[in-house]
Amino acid sequence: MTTSRTAFAWLLASAILLPLATHAATVQVTVLARDGQPLADAVVVVEPTTGSKPAAPRPVQATVQQLKMQFVPGTSVLPVGSRVSFVNLDSWEHHVRGVPAGLAGLSAGPQAGFELRLDGKPEGKDPATAEVTLIRAGALQLGCHLHGSMRGFIFVADSPWTVKTDANGVAMLQDVPEGAARLRVWHGEQIVEPPATALQVTSVTALSVPTQVQPRRRRP
């Protein structure tokens, strides 16, 4: 009996002293447009569905410029709580409107977004700037009341595994916990975000995701 108790105590102590094994993977997602071509500027989100909820990514300071009648960058991915400076580099006045993207923007209340007005940049002087804090997760569409052709997007992320696809339609997500998860793909040309799909993250996870999005060309 004494020997059995001693062996049990040793096993228990060993279990406490040994570090818990953690497994993380790199997930590669290739997003395709309706015509089968790579889809740039799509936002890929992986959300583990087991274990404790991960901490939200840390807020950052970012800049969105208004340049040659465009928002630059056209799509930004930023954590909740980030501060964004809007900078007007054109010599004429611009407006900045940020509302929930897609159908959500049609029924959004006045507190769901923000509105700014920026004077044109005088020659030889600093440009006009204004700053907002992104307090809600989700996609925002940017526009300008003065110039209806101007459009941009900010995806406000509360998952640390949120990445925008590159010119080849590829998003690489690092250190994703292995196990069950759900995959979301969002693009500014969507009116409604499609349902999330189930995903099993393993040590080697690579997949292609077709969409019905056919992006419009931005003016040069």
PDB file of C-alpha atoms in Angstrom:
ATOM      1  CA  MET A   1       0.000   0.000   0.000  1.00  0.00           C
ATOM      2  CA  THR A   2       2.808   2.380   0.919  1.00  0.00           C
ATOM      3  CA  THR A   3       4.539   1.692  -2.392  1.00  0.00           C
ATOM      4  CA  SER A   4       1.341   2.405  -4.353  1.00  0.00           C
ATOM      5  CA  ARG A   5       0.776   5.682  -2.514  1.00  0.00           C
ATOM      6  CA  THR A   6       4.384   6.715  -3.122  1.00  0.00           C
ATOM      7  CA  ALA A   7       4.102   5.958  -6.842  1.00  0.00           C
ATOM      8  CA  PHE A   8       0.831   7.898  -7.081  1.00  0.00           C
ATOM      9  CA  ALA A   9       2.333  10.886  -5.291  1.00  0.00           C
ATOM     10  CA  TRP A  10       5.329  10.855  -7.646  1.00  0.00           C
ATOM     11  CA  LEU A  11       3.075  10.760 -10.723  1.00  0.00           C
ATOM     12  CA  LEU A  12       0.961  13.618  -9.365  1.00  0.00           C
ATOM     13  CA  ALA A  13       4.025  15.743  -8.657  1.00  0.00           C
ATOM     14  CA  SER A  14       5.387  15.038 -12.133  1.00  0.00           C
ATOM     15  CA  ALA A  15       2.116  16.110 -13.735  1.00  0.00           C
ATOM     16  CA  ILE A  16       2.214  19.389 -11.816  1.00  0.00           C
ATOM     17  CA  LEU A  17       5.843  20.107 -12.624  1.00  0.00           C
ATOM     18  CA  LEU A  18       5.699  19.274 -16.327  1.00  0.00           C
ATOM     19  CA  PRO A  19       4.574  22.223 -18.501  1.00  0.00           C
ATOM     20  CA  LEU A  20       1.332  21.786 -20.361  1.00  0.00           C
ATOM     21  CA  ALA A  21       1.899  21.106 -24.046  1.00  0.00           C
ATOM     22  CA  THR A  22       0.562  23.766 -26.352  1.00  0.00           C
ATOM     23  CA  HIS A  23       0.137  23.346 -30.072  1.00  0.00           C
ATOM     24  CA  ALA A  24      -0.209  26.221 -32.498  1.00  0.00           C
ATOM     25  CA  ALA A  25      -0.398  26.164 -36.259  1.00  0.00           C
ATOM     26  CA  THR A  26      -0.063  28.407 -39.278  1.00  0.00           C
ATOM     27  CA  VAL A  27      -3.260  28.633 -41.283  1.00  0.00           C
ATOM     28  CA  GLN A  28      -3.035  29.648 -44.948  1.00  0.00           C
ATOM     29  CA  VAL A  29      -6.268  30.747 -46.592  1.00  0.00           C
ATOM     30  CA  THR A  30      -6.500  31.605 -50.297  1.00  0.00           C
ATOM     31  CA  VAL A  31      -9.622  33.607 -51.125  1.00  0.00           C
ATOM     32  CA  LEU A  32     -10.968  33.532 -54.679  1.00  0.00           C
ATOM     33  CA  ALA A  33     -13.244  35.957 -56.502  1.00  0.00           C
ATOM     34  CA  ARG A  34     -16.329  34.852 -58.434  1.00  0.00           C
ATOM     35  CA  ASP A  35     -14.235  34.415 -61.594  1.00  0.00           C
ATOM     36  CA  GLY A  36     -11.765  32.158 -59.767  1.00  0.00           C
ATOM     37  CA  GLN A  37      -9.021  34.773 -59.592  1.00  0.00           C
ATOM     38  CA  PRO A  38      -7.242  35.671 -56.323  1.00  0.00           C
ATOM     39  CA  LEU A  39      -9.212  38.169 -54.254  1.00  0.00           C
ATOM     40  CA  ALA A  40      -7.107  40.862 -52.590  1.00  0.00           C
ATOM     41  CA  ASP A  41      -8.245  42.893 -49.575  1.00  0.00           C
ATOM     42  CA  ALA A  42     -10.544  40.181 -48.239  1.00  0.00           C
ATOM     43  CA  VAL A  43     -10.530  39.886 -44.457  1.00  0.00           C
ATOM     44  CA  VAL A  44     -10.039  36.384 -43.035  1.00  0.00           C
ATOM     45  CA  VAL A  45     -10.981  35.689 -39.408  1.00  0.00           C
ATOM     46  CA  VAL A  46     -10.298  32.454 -37.523  1.00  0.00           C
ATOM     47  CA  GLU A  47     -12.122  32.049 -34.205  1.00  0.00           C
ATOM     48  CA  PRO A  48     -11.342  28.946 -32.077  1.00  0.00           C
ATOM     49  CA  THR A  49     -14.501  27.365 -30.697  1.00  0.00           C
ATOM     50  CA  THR A  50     -12.890  25.345 -27.892  1.00  0.00           C
ATOM     51  CA  GLY A  51     -10.960  26.462 -24.848  1.00  0.00           C
ATOM     52  CA  SER A  52     -11.027  29.883 -23.263  1.00  0.00           C
ATOM     53  CA  LYS A  53     -11.666  32.952 -25.375  1.00  0.00           C
ATOM     54  CA  PRO A  54      -8.358  34.534 -26.457  1.00  0.00           C
ATOM     55  CA  ALA A  55      -7.488  38.046 -25.417  1.00  0.00           C
ATOM     56  CA  ALA A  56      -8.398  40.728 -27.940  1.00  0.00           C
ATOM     57  CA  PRO A  57      -5.483  42.144 -29.941  1.00  0.00           C
ATOM     58  CA  ARG A  58      -3.879  45.276 -28.538  1.00  0.00           C
ATOM     59  CA  PRO A  59      -5.078  48.609 -29.990  1.00  0.00           C
ATOM     60  CA  VAL A  60      -2.762  50.457 -32.358  1.00  0.00           C
ATOM     61  CA  GLN A  61      -2.372  53.915 -33.835  1.00  0.00           C
ATOM     62  CA  ALA A  62      -3.111  54.023 -37.571  1.00  0.00           C
ATOM     63  CA  THR A  63      -3.482  56.532 -40.404  1.00  0.00           C
ATOM     64  CA  VAL A  64      -5.906  56.666 -43.332  1.00  0.00           C
ATOM     65  CA  GLN A  65      -5.099  59.265 -45.969  1.00  0.00           C
ATOM     66  CA  GLN A  66      -7.348  61.008 -48.460  1.00  0.00           C
ATOM     67  CA  LEU A  67      -5.230  61.310 -51.575  1.00  0.00           C
ATOM     68  CA  LYS A  68      -6.250  61.872 -55.196  1.00  0.00           C
ATOM     69  CA  MET A  69      -9.916  61.255 -54.330  1.00  0.00           C
ATOM     70  CA  GLN A  70      -9.186  57.911 -52.642  1.00  0.00           C
ATOM     71  CA  PHE A  71      -8.896  56.497 -49.151  1.00  0.00           C
ATOM     72  CA  VAL A  72      -5.399  55.070 -48.691  1.00  0.00           C
ATOM     73  CA  PRO A  73      -5.231  52.242 -47.763  1.00  0.00           C
ATOM     74  CA  GLY A  74      -8.518  51.199 -49.322  1.00  0.00           C
ATOM     75  CA  THR A  75      -9.069  48.542 -46.633  1.00  0.00           C
ATOM     76  CA  SER A  76      -7.571  48.551 -43.154  1.00  0.00           C
ATOM     77  CA  VAL A  77      -7.728  45.825 -40.476  1.00  0.00           C
ATOM     78  CA  LEU A  78      -7.415  47.272 -36.975  1.00  0.00           C
ATOM     79  CA  PRO A  79      -8.072  45.954 -33.444  1.00  0.00           C
ATOM     80  CA  VAL A  80     -10.931  47.261 -31.337  1.00  0.00           C
ATOM     81  CA  GLY A  81      -9.872  50.354 -29.415  1.00  0.00           C
ATOM     82  CA  SER A  82      -7.408  51.526 -32.060  1.00  0.00           C
ATOM     83  CA  ARG A  83      -7.122  55.216 -32.858  1.00  0.00           C
ATOM     84  CA  VAL A  84      -7.208  56.277 -36.502  1.00  0.00           C
ATOM     85  CA  SER A  85      -5.987  59.615 -37.840  1.00  0.00           C
ATOM     86  CA  PHE A  86      -7.629  60.770 -41.069  1.00  0.00           C
ATOM     87  CA  VAL A  87      -5.363  63.026 -43.110  1.00  0.00           C
ATOM     88  CA  ASN A  88      -6.470  65.088 -46.133  1.00  0.00           C
ATOM     89  CA  LEU A  89      -3.562  65.414 -48.566  1.00  0.00           C
ATOM     90  CA  ASP A  90      -5.695  66.854 -51.379  1.00  0.00           C
ATOM     91  CA  SER A  91      -5.885  70.596 -51.878  1.00  0.00           C
ATOM     92  CA  TRP A  92      -9.680  70.560 -51.690  1.00  0.00           C
ATOM     93  CA  GLU A  93     -12.054  69.884 -48.811  1.00  0.00           C
ATOM     94  CA  HIS A  94     -13.149  66.350 -47.931  1.00  0.00           C
ATOM     95  CA  HIS A  95     -15.734  64.793 -45.674  1.00  0.00           C
ATOM     96  CA  VAL A  96     -15.281  61.474 -43.858  1.00  0.00           C
ATOM     97  CA  ARG A  97     -18.258  59.310 -43.051  1.00  0.00           C
ATOM     98  CA  GLY A  98     -17.858  55.948 -41.292  1.00  0.00           C
ATOM     99  CA  VAL A  99     -20.911  53.678 -41.014  1.00  0.00           C
ATOM    100  CA  PRO A 100     -21.415  49.904 -40.593  1.00  0.00           C
ATOM    101  CA  ALA A 101     -20.807  48.272 -43.957  1.00  0.00           C
ATOM    102  CA  GLY A 102     -23.400  46.435 -46.031  1.00  0.00           C
ATOM    103  CA  LEU A 103     -27.038  46.159 -45.037  1.00  0.00           C
ATOM    104  CA  ALA A 104     -26.142  46.900 -41.419  1.00  0.00           C
ATOM    105  CA  GLY A 105     -25.422  50.502 -42.403  1.00  0.00           C
ATOM    106  CA  LEU A 106     -28.945  51.065 -43.685  1.00  0.00           C
ATOM    107  CA  SER A 107     -30.521  50.622 -40.259  1.00  0.00           C
ATOM    108  CA  ALA A 108     -27.642  51.927 -38.150  1.00  0.00           C
ATOM    109  CA  GLY A 109     -28.429  54.640 -35.665  1.00  0.00           C
ATOM    110  CA  PRO A 110     -26.593  57.970 -35.503  1.00  0.00           C
ATOM    111  CA  GLN A 111     -24.244  56.661 -32.804  1.00  0.00           C
ATOM    112  CA  ALA A 112     -23.091  53.672 -34.871  1.00  0.00           C
ATOM    113  CA  GLY A 113     -20.445  55.558 -36.839  1.00  0.00           C
ATOM    114  CA  PHE A 114     -18.732  58.922 -37.151  1.00  0.00           C
ATOM    115  CA  GLU A 115     -18.554  61.987 -39.388  1.00  0.00           C
ATOM    116  CA  LEU A 116     -15.661  64.393 -39.914  1.00  0.00           C
ATOM    117  CA  ARG A 117     -14.846  67.302 -42.179  1.00  0.00           C
ATOM    118  CA  LEU A 118     -11.304  68.091 -43.307  1.00  0.00           C
ATOM    119  CA  ASP A 119     -10.108  71.250 -45.022  1.00  0.00           C
ATOM    120  CA  GLY A 120      -7.947  70.988 -48.107  1.00  0.00           C
ATOM    121  CA  LYS A 121      -4.172  71.072 -47.682  1.00  0.00           C
ATOM    122  CA  PRO A 122      -2.740  74.551 -48.273  1.00  0.00           C
ATOM    123  CA  GLU A 123       0.458  74.544 -50.296  1.00  0.00           C
ATOM    124  CA  GLY A 124       3.506  74.437 -48.050  1.00  0.00           C
ATOM    125  CA  LYS A 125       1.479  73.776 -44.889  1.00  0.00           C
ATOM    126  CA  ASP A 126       0.570  70.738 -42.837  1.00  0.00           C
ATOM    127  CA  PRO A 127      -2.556  68.832 -43.872  1.00  0.00           C
ATOM    128  CA  ALA A 128      -5.768  68.835 -41.865  1.00  0.00           C
ATOM    129  CA  THR A 129      -6.206  65.798 -39.607  1.00  0.00           C
ATOM    130  CA  ALA A 130      -8.880  64.366 -37.315  1.00  0.00           C
ATOM    131  CA  GLU A 131      -8.834  61.306 -35.081  1.00  0.00           C
ATOM    132  CA  VAL A 132     -11.436  58.720 -34.044  1.00  0.00           C
ATOM    133  CA  THR A 133     -11.372  55.707 -31.728  1.00  0.00           C
ATOM    134  CA  LEU A 134     -12.804  52.423 -33.006  1.00  0.00           C
ATOM    135  CA  ILE A 135     -14.944  51.200 -30.130  1.00  0.00           C
ATOM    136  CA  ARG A 136     -17.053  48.496 -31.843  1.00  0.00           C
ATOM    137  CA  ALA A 137     -15.986  45.347 -33.669  1.00  0.00           C
ATOM    138  CA  GLY A 138     -17.223  44.946 -37.235  1.00  0.00           C
ATOM    139  CA  ALA A 139     -16.810  46.375 -40.715  1.00  0.00           C
ATOM    140  CA  LEU A 140     -17.078  50.103 -41.419  1.00  0.00           C
ATOM    141  CA  GLN A 141     -17.555  51.682 -44.839  1.00  0.00           C
ATOM    142  CA  LEU A 142     -15.853  55.011 -45.400  1.00  0.00           C
ATOM    143  CA  GLY A 143     -17.289  57.631 -47.711  1.00  0.00           C
ATOM    144  CA  CYS A 144     -17.280  61.330 -48.509  1.00  0.00           C
ATOM    145  CA  HIS A 145     -20.506  63.325 -48.827  1.00  0.00           C
ATOM    146  CA  LEU A 146     -18.706  65.796 -51.072  1.00  0.00           C
ATOM    147  CA  HIS A 147     -17.326  63.172 -53.479  1.00  0.00           C
ATOM    148  CA  GLY A 148     -19.635  60.188 -53.878  1.00  0.00           C
ATOM    149  CA  SER A 149     -17.081  58.045 -55.728  1.00  0.00           C
ATOM    150  CA  MET A 150     -14.791  57.816 -52.700  1.00  0.00           C
ATOM    151  CA  ARG A 151     -15.054  54.539 -50.783  1.00  0.00           C
ATOM    152  CA  GLY A 152     -12.897  52.766 -48.250  1.00  0.00           C
ATOM    153  CA  PHE A 153     -13.268  50.212 -45.468  1.00  0.00           C
ATOM    154  CA  ILE A 154     -12.042  49.524 -41.952  1.00  0.00           C
ATOM    155  CA  PHE A 155     -12.517  46.076 -40.437  1.00  0.00           C
ATOM    156  CA  VAL A 156     -12.448  46.425 -36.643  1.00  0.00           C
ATOM    157  CA  ALA A 157     -11.225  43.107 -35.222  1.00  0.00           C
ATOM    158  CA  ASP A 158     -11.750  41.505 -31.827  1.00  0.00           C
ATOM    159  CA  SER A 159      -9.978  38.250 -32.774  1.00  0.00           C
ATOM    160  CA  PRO A 160      -6.161  38.138 -32.773  1.00  0.00           C
ATOM    161  CA  TRP A 161      -6.379  35.930 -35.881  1.00  0.00           C
ATOM    162  CA  THR A 162      -7.673  38.502 -38.359  1.00  0.00           C
ATOM    163  CA  VAL A 163      -5.650  39.143 -41.525  1.00  0.00           C
ATOM    164  CA  LYS A 164      -6.230  40.861 -44.879  1.00  0.00           C
ATOM    165  CA  THR A 165      -5.388  38.924 -48.045  1.00  0.00           C
ATOM    166  CA  ASP A 166      -2.474  40.120 -50.158  1.00  0.00           C
ATOM    167  CA  ALA A 167      -2.398  40.722 -53.929  1.00  0.00           C
ATOM    168  CA  ASN A 168      -2.342  36.930 -54.432  1.00  0.00           C
ATOM    169  CA  GLY A 169      -5.475  36.457 -52.356  1.00  0.00           C
ATOM    170  CA  VAL A 170      -3.524  34.800 -49.533  1.00  0.00           C
ATOM    171  CA  ALA A 171      -3.907  35.357 -45.796  1.00  0.00           C
ATOM    172  CA  MET A 172      -1.384  33.788 -43.396  1.00  0.00           C
ATOM    173  CA  LEU A 173      -2.508  33.468 -39.782  1.00  0.00           C
ATOM    174  CA  GLN A 174       0.196  32.569 -37.272  1.00  0.00           C
ATOM    175  CA  ASP A 175       0.030  30.752 -33.929  1.00  0.00           C
ATOM    176  CA  VAL A 176      -3.574  29.588 -34.275  1.00  0.00           C
ATOM    177  CA  PRO A 177      -4.464  26.968 -31.627  1.00  0.00           C
ATOM    178  CA  GLU A 178      -5.032  23.509 -33.066  1.00  0.00           C
ATOM    179  CA  GLY A 179      -8.575  22.199 -32.807  1.00  0.00           C
ATOM    180  CA  ALA A 180     -12.072  23.231 -33.774  1.00  0.00           C
ATOM    181  CA  ALA A 181     -12.599  26.759 -35.077  1.00  0.00           C
ATOM    182  CA  ARG A 182     -14.820  28.757 -37.362  1.00  0.00           C
ATOM    183  CA  LEU A 183     -13.709  30.667 -40.428  1.00  0.00           C
ATOM    184  CA  ARG A 184     -15.168  33.975 -41.576  1.00  0.00           C
ATOM    185  CA  VAL A 185     -14.367  35.804 -44.821  1.00  0.00           C
ATOM    186  CA  TRP A 186     -15.452  39.396 -45.395  1.00  0.00           C
ATOM    187  CA  HIS A 187     -14.939  41.744 -48.341  1.00  0.00           C
ATOM    188  CA  GLY A 188     -16.027  45.317 -48.927  1.00  0.00           C
ATOM    189  CA  GLU A 189     -17.971  44.385 -52.064  1.00  0.00           C
ATOM    190  CA  GLN A 190     -20.270  42.062 -50.084  1.00  0.00           C
ATOM    191  CA  ILE A 191     -23.682  43.349 -49.107  1.00  0.00           C
ATOM    192  CA  VAL A 192     -24.144  40.586 -46.519  1.00  0.00           C
ATOM    193  CA  GLU A 193     -21.345  38.596 -44.872  1.00  0.00           C
ATOM    194  CA  PRO A 194     -21.799  34.866 -45.628  1.00  0.00           C
ATOM    195  CA  PRO A 195     -22.184  32.424 -42.711  1.00  0.00           C
ATOM    196  CA  ALA A 196     -19.046  31.231 -40.958  1.00  0.00           C
ATOM    197  CA  THR A 197     -17.783  27.757 -41.818  1.00  0.00           C
ATOM    198  CA  ALA A 198     -16.392  25.076 -39.516  1.00  0.00           C
ATOM    199  CA  LEU A 199     -12.636  24.550 -39.612  1.00  0.00           C
ATOM    200  CA  GLN A 200     -10.373  21.974 -37.991  1.00  0.00           C
ATOM    201  CA  VAL A 201      -6.971  23.544 -37.395  1.00  0.00           C
ATOM    202  CA  THR A 202      -4.080  21.091 -37.603  1.00  0.00           C
ATOM    203  CA  SER A 203      -0.321  21.496 -37.789  1.00  0.00           C
ATOM    204  CA  VAL A 204      -0.639  21.954 -41.551  1.00  0.00           C
ATOM    205  CA  THR A 205      -3.794  23.836 -42.540  1.00  0.00           C
ATOM    206  CA  ALA A 206      -4.203  25.301 -46.020  1.00  0.00           C
ATOM    207  CA  LEU A 207      -7.428  25.829 -47.902  1.00  0.00           C
ATOM    208  CA  SER A 208      -9.057  27.841 -50.694  1.00  0.00           C
ATOM    209  CA  VAL A 209     -12.303  29.709 -50.177  1.00  0.00           C
ATOM    210  CA  PRO A 210     -14.412  30.675 -53.221  1.00  0.00           C
ATOM    211  CA  THR A 211     -16.674  33.721 -52.960  1.00  0.00           C
ATOM    212  CA  GLN A 212     -19.299  35.463 -55.061  1.00  0.00           C
ATOM    213  CA  VAL A 213     -17.379  38.754 -54.883  1.00  0.00           C
ATOM    214  CA  GLN A 214     -16.233  40.413 -58.097  1.00  0.00           C
ATOM    215  CA  PRO A 215     -14.334  43.537 -57.020  1.00  0.00           C
ATOM    216  CA  ARG A 216     -14.572  46.810 -58.856  1.00  0.00           C
ATOM    217  CA  ARG A 217     -11.352  48.346 -60.115  1.00  0.00           C
ATOM    218  CA  ARG A 218     -10.068  51.354 -58.226  1.00  0.00           C
ATOM    219  CA  ARG A 219      -9.118  54.421 -60.194  1.00  0.00           C
ATOM    220  CA  PRO A 220      -5.321  54.803 -60.670  1.00  0.00           C
TER     221      PRO A 220
END
